[in-house]
Short mmCIF file of C-alpha atoms in Angstrom, two decimals:
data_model
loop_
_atom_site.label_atom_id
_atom_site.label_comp_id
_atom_site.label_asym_id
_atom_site.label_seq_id
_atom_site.Cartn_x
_atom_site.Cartn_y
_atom_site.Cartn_z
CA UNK J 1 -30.86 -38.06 141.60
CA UNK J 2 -28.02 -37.54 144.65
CA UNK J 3 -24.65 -38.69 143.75
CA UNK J 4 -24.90 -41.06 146.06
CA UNK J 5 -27.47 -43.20 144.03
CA UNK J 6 -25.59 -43.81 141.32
CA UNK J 7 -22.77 -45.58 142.86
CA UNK J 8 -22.55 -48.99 141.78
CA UNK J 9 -24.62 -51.70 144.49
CA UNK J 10 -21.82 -53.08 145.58
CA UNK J 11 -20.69 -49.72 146.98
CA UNK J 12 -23.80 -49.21 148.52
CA UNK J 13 -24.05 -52.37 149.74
CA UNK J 14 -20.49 -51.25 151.71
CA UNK J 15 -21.59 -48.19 152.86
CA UNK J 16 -24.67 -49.66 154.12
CA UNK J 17 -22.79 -52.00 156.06
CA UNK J 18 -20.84 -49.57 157.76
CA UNK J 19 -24.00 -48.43 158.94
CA UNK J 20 -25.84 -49.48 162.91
CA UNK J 21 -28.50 -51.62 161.70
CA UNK J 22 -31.19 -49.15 162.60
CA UNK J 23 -29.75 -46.17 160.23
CA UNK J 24 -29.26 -49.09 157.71
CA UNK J 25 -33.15 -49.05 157.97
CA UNK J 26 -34.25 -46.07 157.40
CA UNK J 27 -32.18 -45.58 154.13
CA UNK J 28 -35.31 -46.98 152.74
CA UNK J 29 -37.07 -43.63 152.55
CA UNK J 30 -33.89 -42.04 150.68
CA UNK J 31 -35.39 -42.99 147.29
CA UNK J 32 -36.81 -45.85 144.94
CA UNK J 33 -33.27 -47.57 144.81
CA UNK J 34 -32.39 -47.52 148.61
CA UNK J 35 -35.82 -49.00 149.20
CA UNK J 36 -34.60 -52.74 149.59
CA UNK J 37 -31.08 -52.32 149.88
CA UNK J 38 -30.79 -52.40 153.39
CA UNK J 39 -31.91 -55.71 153.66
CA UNK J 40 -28.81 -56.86 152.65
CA UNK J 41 -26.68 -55.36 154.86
CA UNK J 42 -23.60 -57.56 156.56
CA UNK J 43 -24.33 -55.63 159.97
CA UNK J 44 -27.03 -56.97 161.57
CA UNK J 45 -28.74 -56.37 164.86
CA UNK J 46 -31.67 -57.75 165.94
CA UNK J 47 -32.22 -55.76 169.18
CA UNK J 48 -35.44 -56.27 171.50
CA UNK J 49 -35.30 -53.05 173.00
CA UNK J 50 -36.18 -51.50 169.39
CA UNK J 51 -40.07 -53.01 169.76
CA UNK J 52 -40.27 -53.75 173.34
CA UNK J 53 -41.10 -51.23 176.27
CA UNK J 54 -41.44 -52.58 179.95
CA UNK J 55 -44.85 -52.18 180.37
CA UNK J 56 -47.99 -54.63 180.10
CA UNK J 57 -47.75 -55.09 176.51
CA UNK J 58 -44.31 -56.09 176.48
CA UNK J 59 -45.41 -59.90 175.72
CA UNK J 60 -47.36 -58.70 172.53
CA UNK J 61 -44.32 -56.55 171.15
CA UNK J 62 -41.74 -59.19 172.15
CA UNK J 63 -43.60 -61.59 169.18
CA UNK J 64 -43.35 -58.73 166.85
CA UNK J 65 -39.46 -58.33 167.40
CA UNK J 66 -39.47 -62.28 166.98
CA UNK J 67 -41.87 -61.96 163.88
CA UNK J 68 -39.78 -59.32 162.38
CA UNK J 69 -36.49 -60.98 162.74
CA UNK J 70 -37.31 -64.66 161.34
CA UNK J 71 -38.94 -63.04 158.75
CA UNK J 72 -35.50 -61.22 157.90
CA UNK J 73 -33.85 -64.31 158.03
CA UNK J 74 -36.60 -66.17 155.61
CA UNK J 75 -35.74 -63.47 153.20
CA UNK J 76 -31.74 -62.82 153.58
CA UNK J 77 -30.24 -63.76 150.10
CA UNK J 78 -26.65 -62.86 150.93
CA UNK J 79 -23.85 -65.73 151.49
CA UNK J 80 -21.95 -63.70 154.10
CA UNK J 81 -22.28 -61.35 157.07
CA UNK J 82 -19.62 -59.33 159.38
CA UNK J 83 -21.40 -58.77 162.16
CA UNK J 84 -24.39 -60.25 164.19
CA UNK J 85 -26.34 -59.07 167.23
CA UNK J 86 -29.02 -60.48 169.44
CA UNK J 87 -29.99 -58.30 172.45
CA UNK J 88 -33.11 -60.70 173.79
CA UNK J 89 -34.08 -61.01 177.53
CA UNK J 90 -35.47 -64.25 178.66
CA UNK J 91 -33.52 -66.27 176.16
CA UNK J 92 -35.05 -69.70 177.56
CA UNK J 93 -38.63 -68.76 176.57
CA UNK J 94 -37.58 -68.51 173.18
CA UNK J 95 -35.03 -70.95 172.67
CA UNK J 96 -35.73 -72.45 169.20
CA UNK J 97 -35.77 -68.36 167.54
CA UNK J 98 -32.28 -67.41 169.70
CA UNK J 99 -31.09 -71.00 168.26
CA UNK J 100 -32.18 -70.09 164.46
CA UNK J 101 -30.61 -67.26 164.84
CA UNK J 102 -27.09 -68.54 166.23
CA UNK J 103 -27.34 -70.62 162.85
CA UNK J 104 -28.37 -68.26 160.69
CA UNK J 105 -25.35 -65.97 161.45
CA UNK J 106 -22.73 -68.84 161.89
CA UNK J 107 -24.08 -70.37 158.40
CA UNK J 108 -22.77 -67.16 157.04
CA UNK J 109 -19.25 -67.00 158.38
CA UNK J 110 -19.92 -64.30 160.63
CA UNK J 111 -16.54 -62.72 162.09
CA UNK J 112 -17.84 -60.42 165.33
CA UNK J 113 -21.11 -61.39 167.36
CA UNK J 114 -22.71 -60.01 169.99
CA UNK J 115 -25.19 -62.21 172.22
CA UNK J 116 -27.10 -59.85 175.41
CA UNK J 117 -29.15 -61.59 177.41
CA UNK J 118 -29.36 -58.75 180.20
CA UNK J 119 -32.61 -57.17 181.62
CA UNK J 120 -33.18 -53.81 180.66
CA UNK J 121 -34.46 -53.00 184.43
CA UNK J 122 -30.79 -54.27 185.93
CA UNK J 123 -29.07 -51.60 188.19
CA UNK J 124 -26.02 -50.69 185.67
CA UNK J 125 -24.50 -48.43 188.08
CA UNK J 126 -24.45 -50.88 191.36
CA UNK J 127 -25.20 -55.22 190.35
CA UNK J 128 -25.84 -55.31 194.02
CA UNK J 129 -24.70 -58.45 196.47
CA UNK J 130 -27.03 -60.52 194.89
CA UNK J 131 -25.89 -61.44 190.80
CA UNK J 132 -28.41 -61.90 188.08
CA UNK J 133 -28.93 -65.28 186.94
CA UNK J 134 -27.41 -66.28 183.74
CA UNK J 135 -30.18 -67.49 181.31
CA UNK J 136 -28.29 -68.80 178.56
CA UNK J 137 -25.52 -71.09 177.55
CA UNK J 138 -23.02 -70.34 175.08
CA UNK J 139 -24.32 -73.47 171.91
CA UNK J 140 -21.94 -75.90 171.35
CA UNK J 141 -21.80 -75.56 168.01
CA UNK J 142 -20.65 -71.71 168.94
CA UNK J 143 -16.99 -72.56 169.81
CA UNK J 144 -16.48 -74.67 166.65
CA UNK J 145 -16.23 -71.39 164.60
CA UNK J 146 -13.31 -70.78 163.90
CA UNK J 147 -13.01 -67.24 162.25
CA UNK J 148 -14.61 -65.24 164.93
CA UNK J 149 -12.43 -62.68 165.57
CA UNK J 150 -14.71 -60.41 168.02
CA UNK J 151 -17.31 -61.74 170.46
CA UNK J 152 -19.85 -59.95 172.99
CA UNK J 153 -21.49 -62.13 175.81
CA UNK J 154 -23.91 -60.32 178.42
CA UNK J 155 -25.61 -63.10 180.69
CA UNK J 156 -24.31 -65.78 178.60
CA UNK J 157 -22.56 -68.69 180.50
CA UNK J 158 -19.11 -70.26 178.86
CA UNK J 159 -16.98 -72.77 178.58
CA UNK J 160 -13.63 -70.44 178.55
CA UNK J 161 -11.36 -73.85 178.06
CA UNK J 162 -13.35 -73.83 174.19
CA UNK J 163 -12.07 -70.90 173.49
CA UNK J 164 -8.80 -72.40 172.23
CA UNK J 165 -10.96 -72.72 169.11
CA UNK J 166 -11.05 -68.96 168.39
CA UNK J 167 -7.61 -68.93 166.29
CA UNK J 168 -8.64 -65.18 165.39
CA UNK J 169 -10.49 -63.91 168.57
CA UNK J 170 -9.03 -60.08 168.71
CA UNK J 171 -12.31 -58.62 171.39
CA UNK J 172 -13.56 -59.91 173.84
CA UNK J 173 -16.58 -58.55 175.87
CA UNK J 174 -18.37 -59.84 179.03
CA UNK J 175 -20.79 -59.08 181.08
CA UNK J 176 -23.56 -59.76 184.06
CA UNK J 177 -21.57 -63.52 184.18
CA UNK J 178 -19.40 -64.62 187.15
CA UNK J 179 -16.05 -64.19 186.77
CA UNK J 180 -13.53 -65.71 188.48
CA UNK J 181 -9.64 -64.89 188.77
CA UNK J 182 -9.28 -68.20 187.17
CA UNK J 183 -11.34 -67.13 184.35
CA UNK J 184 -9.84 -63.95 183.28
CA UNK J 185 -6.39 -66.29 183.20
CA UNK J 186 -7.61 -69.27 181.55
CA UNK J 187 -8.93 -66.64 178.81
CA UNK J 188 -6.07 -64.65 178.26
CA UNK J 189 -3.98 -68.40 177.69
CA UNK J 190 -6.60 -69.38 175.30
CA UNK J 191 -6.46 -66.49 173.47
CA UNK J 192 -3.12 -65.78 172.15
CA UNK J 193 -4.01 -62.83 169.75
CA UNK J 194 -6.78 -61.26 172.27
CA UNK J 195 -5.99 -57.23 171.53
CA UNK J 196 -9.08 -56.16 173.82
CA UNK J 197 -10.95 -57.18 176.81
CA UNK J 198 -13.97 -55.26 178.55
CA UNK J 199 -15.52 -57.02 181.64
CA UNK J 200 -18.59 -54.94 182.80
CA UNK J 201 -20.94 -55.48 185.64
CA UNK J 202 -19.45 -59.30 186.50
CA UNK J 203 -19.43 -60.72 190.31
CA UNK J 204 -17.11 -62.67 192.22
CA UNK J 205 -14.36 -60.64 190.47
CA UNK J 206 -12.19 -60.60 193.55
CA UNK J 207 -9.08 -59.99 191.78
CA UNK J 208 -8.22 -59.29 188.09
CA UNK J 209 -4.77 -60.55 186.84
CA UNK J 210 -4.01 -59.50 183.34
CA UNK J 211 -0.33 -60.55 183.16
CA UNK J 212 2.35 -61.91 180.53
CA UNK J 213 5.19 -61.09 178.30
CA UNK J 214 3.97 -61.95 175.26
CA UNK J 215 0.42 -60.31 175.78
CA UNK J 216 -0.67 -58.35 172.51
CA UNK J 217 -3.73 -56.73 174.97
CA UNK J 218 -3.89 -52.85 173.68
CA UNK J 219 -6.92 -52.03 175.54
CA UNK J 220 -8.66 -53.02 179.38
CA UNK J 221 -11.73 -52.22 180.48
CA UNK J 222 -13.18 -53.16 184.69
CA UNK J 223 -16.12 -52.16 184.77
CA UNK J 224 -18.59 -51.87 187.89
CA UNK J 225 -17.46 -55.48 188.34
CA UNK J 226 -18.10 -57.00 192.24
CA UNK J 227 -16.27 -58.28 194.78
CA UNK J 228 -16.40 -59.18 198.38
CA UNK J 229 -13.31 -56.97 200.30
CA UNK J 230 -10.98 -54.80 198.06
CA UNK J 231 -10.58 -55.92 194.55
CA UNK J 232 -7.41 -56.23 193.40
CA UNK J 233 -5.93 -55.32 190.10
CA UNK J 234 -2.46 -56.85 188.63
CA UNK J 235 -1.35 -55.79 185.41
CA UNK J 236 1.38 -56.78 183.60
CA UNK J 237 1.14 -56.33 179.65
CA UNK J 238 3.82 -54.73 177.81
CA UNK J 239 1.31 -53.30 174.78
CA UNK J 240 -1.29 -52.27 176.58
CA UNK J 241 -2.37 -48.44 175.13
CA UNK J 242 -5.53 -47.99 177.14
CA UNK J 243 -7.13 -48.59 180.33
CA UNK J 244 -10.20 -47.71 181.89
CA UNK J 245 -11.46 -48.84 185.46
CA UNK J 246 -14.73 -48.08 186.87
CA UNK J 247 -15.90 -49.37 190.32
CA UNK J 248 -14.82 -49.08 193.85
CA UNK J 249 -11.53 -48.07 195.00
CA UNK J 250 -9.14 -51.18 193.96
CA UNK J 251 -5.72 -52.43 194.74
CA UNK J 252 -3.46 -51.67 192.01
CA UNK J 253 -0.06 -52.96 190.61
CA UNK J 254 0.33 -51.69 186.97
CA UNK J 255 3.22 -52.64 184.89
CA UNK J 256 3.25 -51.75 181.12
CA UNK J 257 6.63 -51.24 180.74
CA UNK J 258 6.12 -47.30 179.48
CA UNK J 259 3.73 -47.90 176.48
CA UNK J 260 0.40 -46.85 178.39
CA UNK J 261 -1.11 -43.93 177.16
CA UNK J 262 -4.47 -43.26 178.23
CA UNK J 263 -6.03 -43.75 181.53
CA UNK J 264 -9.71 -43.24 182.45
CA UNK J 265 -10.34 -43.42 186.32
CA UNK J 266 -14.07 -43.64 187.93
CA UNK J 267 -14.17 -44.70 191.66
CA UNK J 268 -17.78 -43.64 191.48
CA UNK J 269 -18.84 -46.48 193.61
CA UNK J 270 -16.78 -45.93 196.24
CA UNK J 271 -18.57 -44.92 199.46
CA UNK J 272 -15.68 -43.86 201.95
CA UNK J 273 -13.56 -40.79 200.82
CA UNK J 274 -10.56 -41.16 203.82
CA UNK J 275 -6.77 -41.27 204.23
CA UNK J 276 -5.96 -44.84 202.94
CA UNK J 277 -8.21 -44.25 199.52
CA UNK J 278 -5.94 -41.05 198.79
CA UNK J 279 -3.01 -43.01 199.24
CA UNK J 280 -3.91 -46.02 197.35
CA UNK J 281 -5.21 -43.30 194.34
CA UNK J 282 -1.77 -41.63 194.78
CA UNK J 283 0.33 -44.64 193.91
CA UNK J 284 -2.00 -45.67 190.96
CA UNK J 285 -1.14 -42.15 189.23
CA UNK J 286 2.49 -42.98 190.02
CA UNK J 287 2.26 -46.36 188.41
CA UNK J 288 0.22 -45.22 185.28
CA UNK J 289 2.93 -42.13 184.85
CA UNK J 290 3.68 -42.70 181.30
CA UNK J 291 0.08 -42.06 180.20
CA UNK J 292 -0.43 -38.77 177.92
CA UNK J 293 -4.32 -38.72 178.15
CA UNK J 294 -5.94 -39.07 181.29
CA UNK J 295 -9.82 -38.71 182.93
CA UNK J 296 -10.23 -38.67 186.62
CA UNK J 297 -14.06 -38.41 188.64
CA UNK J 298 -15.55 -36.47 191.12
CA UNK J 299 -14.20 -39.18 194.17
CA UNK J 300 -10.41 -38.85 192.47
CA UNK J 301 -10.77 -34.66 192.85
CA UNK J 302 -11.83 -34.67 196.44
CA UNK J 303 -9.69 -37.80 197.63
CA UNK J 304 -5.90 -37.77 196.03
CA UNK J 305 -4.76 -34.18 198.31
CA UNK J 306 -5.19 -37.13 201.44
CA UNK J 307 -2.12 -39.01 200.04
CA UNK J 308 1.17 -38.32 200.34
CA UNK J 309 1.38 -35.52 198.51
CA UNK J 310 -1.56 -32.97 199.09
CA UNK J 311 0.09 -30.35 196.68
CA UNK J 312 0.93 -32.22 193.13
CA UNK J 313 2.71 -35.73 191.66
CA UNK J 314 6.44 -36.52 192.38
CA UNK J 315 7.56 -36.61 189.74
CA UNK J 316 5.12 -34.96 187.52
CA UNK J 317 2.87 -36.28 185.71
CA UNK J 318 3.03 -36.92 181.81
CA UNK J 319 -0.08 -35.51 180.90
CA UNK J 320 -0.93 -33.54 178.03
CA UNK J 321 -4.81 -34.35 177.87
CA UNK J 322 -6.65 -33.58 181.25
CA UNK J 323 -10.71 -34.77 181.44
CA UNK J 324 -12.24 -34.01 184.71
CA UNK J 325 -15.25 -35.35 185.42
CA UNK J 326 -17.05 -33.05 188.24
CA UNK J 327 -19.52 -31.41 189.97
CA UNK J 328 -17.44 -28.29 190.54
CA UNK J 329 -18.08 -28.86 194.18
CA UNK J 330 -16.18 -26.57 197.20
CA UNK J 331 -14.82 -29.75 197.78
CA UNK J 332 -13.28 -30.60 194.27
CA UNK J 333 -11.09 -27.38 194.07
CA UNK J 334 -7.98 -28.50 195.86
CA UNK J 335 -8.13 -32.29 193.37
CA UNK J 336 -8.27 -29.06 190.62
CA UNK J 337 -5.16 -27.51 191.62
CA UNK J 338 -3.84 -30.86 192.36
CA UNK J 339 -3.77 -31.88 188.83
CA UNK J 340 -2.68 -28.54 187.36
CA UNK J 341 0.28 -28.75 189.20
CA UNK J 342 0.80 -32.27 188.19
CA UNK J 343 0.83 -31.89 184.42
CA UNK J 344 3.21 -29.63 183.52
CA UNK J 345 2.78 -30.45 179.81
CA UNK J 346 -1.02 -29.82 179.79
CA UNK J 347 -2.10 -29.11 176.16
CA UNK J 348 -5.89 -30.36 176.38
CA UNK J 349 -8.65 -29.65 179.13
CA UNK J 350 -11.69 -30.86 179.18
CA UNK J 351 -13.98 -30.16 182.04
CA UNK J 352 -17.25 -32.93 182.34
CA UNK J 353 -19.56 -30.93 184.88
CA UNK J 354 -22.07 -33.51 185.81
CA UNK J 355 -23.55 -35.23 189.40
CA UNK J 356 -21.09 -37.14 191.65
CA UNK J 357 -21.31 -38.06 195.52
CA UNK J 358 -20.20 -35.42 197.72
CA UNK J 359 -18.09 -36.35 201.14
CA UNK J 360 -17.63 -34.75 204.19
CA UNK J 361 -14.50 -34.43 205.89
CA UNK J 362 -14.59 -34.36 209.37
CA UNK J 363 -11.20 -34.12 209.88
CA UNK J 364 -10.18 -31.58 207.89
CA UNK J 365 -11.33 -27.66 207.74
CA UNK J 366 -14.73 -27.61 206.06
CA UNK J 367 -14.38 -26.98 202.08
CA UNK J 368 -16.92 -24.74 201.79
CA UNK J 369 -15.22 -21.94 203.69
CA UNK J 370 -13.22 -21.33 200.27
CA UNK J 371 -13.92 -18.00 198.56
CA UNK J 372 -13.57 -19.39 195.02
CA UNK J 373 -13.14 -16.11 193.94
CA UNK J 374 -9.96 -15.80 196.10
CA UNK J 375 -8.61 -19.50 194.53
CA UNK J 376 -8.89 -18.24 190.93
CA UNK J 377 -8.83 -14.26 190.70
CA UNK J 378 -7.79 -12.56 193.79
CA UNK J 379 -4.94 -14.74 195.01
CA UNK J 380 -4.86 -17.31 191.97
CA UNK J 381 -1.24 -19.64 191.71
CA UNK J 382 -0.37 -19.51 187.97
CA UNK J 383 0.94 -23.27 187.46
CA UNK J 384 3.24 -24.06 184.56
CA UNK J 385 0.83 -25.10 181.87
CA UNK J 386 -1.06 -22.24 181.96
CA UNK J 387 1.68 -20.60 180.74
CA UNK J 388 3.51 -22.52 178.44
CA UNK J 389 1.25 -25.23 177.44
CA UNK J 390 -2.73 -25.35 177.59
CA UNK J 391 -4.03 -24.71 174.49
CA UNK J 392 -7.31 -25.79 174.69
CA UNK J 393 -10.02 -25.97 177.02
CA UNK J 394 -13.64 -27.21 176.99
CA UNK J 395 -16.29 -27.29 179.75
CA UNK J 396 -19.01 -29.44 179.06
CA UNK J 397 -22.68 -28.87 181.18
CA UNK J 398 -21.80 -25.28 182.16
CA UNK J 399 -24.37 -23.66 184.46
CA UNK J 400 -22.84 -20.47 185.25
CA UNK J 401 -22.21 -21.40 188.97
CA UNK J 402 -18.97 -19.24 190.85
CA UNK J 403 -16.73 -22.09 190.69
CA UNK J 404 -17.44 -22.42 187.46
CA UNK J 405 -16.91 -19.31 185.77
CA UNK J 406 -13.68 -17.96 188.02
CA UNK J 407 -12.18 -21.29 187.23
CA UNK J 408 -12.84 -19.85 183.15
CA UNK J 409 -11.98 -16.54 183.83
CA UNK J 410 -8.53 -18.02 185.64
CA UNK J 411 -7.99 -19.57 182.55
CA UNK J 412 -8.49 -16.59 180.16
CA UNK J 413 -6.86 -13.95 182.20
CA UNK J 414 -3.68 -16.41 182.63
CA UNK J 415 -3.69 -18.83 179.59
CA UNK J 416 -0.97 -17.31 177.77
CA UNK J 417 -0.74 -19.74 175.06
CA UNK J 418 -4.38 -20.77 174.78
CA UNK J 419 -6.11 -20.70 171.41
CA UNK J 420 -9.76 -22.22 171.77
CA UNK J 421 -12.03 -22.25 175.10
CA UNK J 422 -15.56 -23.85 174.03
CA UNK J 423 -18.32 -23.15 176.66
CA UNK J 424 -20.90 -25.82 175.97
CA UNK J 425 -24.09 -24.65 178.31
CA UNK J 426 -25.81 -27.37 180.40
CA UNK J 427 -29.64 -28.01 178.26
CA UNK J 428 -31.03 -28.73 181.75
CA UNK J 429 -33.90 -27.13 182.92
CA UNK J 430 -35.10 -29.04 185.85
CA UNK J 431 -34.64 -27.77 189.96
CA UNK J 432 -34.92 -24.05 188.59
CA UNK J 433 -32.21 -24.17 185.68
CA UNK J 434 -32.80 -21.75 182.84
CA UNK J 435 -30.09 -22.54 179.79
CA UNK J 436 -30.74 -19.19 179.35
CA UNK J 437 -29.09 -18.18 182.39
CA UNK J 438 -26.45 -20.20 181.90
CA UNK J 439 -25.70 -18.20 178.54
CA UNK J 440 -25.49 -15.17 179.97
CA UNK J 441 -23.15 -16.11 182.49
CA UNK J 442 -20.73 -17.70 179.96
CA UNK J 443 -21.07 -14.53 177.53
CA UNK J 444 -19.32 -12.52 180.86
CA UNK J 445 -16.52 -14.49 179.51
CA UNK J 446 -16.12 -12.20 176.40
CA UNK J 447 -15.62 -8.88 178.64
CA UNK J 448 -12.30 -10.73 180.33
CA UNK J 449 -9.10 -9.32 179.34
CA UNK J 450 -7.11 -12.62 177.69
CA UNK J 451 -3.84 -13.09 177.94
CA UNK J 452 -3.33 -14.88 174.51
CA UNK J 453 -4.21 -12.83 171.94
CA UNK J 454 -5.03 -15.94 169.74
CA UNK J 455 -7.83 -17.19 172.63
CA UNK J 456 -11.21 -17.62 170.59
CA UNK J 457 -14.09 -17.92 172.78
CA UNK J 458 -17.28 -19.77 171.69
CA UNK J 459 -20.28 -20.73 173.29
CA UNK J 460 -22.56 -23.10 172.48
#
């Protein structure tokens, strides 16, 4: 028998808690003694998506999810549960099960509950001009719960004036609802000890206003959320850590009052890469300065040299964790050299190599006539954290393209300090791509003289 096993069931009981609800599961199979003990974890997710496919039999395995999950509450002996999940589309064709289960997990004092009523063919990346309908609203008997202190609604409608009756609410999570200025205020007053907020894929969100001195919000997420004209986003929370906006290119005014310290940027939405974006971009870095980590797109790399300063931040940046997330276009080499000249204190690189939108400049001297051999070997600038600070450097998705490996072999032959570069080869074998390929490019790598004699180069 493992060690495991002969822990005491109340341990067990923890550790299958801790557990998503679908690994909880298939502890059954570890041995005689795990058989039955899952069904008593206190994390619980009944999730449609686990029996349903979107196909012509969908109907058929939607009953089975439904089957399966009253028959788990028939059988549930314990008095309490921490956390509750329902991910169920068409919540009206069903409404006595999603009501039984509402009760079922408020009769047990549940503390964090998720409700997602969202299709599972909705556009994630773009909700479009036309929003979703909402199927569901948010049970009365919902708001009269006192000890949630976490709560998840996806194309749930609210009453946002009830949640004054959340004395614990920490999280809060919405998505595919309207979501009005108004709202986002009314919910931040109601919620006096609200630590996190994500808003993902909502409409109407014209403006965002997150402000208030006595604000204990650590963490903001925008996400993909729509608006008619530029979006604006106000800011004003002296504890907020963490921030991370997704979407078109907003209006920003950020005020944290110096505690910030990581920022993750995605203007993958945006369709207009011009003079006015690179400014706007420009100021946002200035006003997120105190930041240490920070993760900028494909849009950010080609757009921010159109601001007002096409060489690096003034002041620099504080910086010491760079993610770029890029194709490791022609385009996206000046936004490279951008950023290594703005972060001066660079320990941490990590390089995302994945799709992004491409733009054309017609204004400016095509990109392409770059020699990215010339940028990084022949004629390379060596920027302060190469020398002094960068440490470590990862490339994620590596297909052995030139702009790819000179921007490595920049890195080796200059990194003076560096101690770990991780080459993590793209799996992708589609539109001619051998991995193996990709390998042999990165293993080129090793032949480089390094000028750290610590560097350690693996590939993966």
């Amino acid at each position: 028998m493992d060690r495991l096993s002969t822990l005491p069931e109340p341990l067990l009981l923890i550790i299958i808690s801790l557990l998503p609800f679908k690994e909880a599961i298939r502890t059954c199979v570890l041995s005689t003694r795990w058989r039955h003990l899952w069904r008593s974890t206190a994390n619980i997710e009944f999730n449609e998506h686990f029996f349903a496919n979107v196909d012509a039999r969908r109907e058929i395995q939607r009953q089975v999810f439904i089957d399966f999950a009253q028959q788990w509450i028939a059988n549930y002996q314990e008095d309490n549960i921490d956390k509750f999940s329902l991910t169920f589309s068409h919540p009206r064709n069903s409404q006595i099960f999603v009501e039984n289960c509402l009760k079922f997990s408020l009769a047990r004092h549940v503390k964090h509950m998720g409700l997602d009523f969202s299709e599972p063919t909705w556009d994630i990346s773009d909700p479009g001009d036309n929003p979703h309908p909402v199927s569901f609203d948010l049970p009365s008997q919902v708001y009269s719960h006192h000890v949630i202190e976490s709560l998840t609604l996806s194309s749930c409608n609210f009453v946002v004036s009830e949640f004054k009756n959340f004395r614990f609410l920490k999280h809060v999570s919405l998505a595919w609802v309207e979501l009005r200025a108004s709202t986002v205020k009314a919910l931040l007053v109601n919620c006096g000890l609200l630590e996190s907020l994500n808003l993902k894929h909502c409409w109407n969100t014209n403006s965002v206003d997150v402000c208030g001195q006595d604000l204990k919000l650590t963490s903001l997420v925008v996400d993909r959320c729509m608006c008619l004209g530029y979006q604006r986003i106000s800011i004003e929370a002296p504890n907020l850590k963490y921030l991370r906006f997704a979407g078109f290119v907003a209006m920003f005014d950020v005020n944290t009052t110096g505690g910030l310290e990581e920022v993750d940027l995605d203007f993958g939405l945006a369709s207009i890469c011009d003079e006015d974006s690179g400014y706007l971009l420009y100021d946002l870095l200035c006003e997120v300065y105190p930041s240490r980590a920070l993760t900028v797109c494909s849009y950010t790399l080609q757009t921010i040299t159109m601001g007002p300063e096409p060489i690096g931040m003034e002041p620099r940046l504080s910086v010491t964790n760079l993610t770029l997330k890029t194709a490791m276009h022609y385009n996206e080499q000046k936004g490279i050299k951008f950023f290594l000249t703005s972060c001066p204190l660079l320990e941490t690189l990590t390089i995302d190599v994945r799709r992004g939108t491409i733009f054309l400049h017609e204004d400016e001297a095509p990109f392409h006539a770059l020699n990215p051999s010339d940028v990084w070997i022949e004629n390379p600038i060596v920027y302060l954290c190469i020398i002094r600070t960068l440490r470590e450097v990862e490339i994620k998705g590596f297909k052995g393209t030139q702009n790819e490996f000179y921007l490595l072999a920049y890195l080796v032959i200059h990194g003076r300090v560096m101690q770990k570069l991780t080459v993590v080869t793209s799996r992708e074998i589609s539109n001619h791509g051998n991995p193996a390929v990709y390998r042999s490019v990165a293993e080129k790598l090793y032949a480089l003289r390094r000028a750290s004699q610590h560097l350690q180069i693996t590939i993966l």
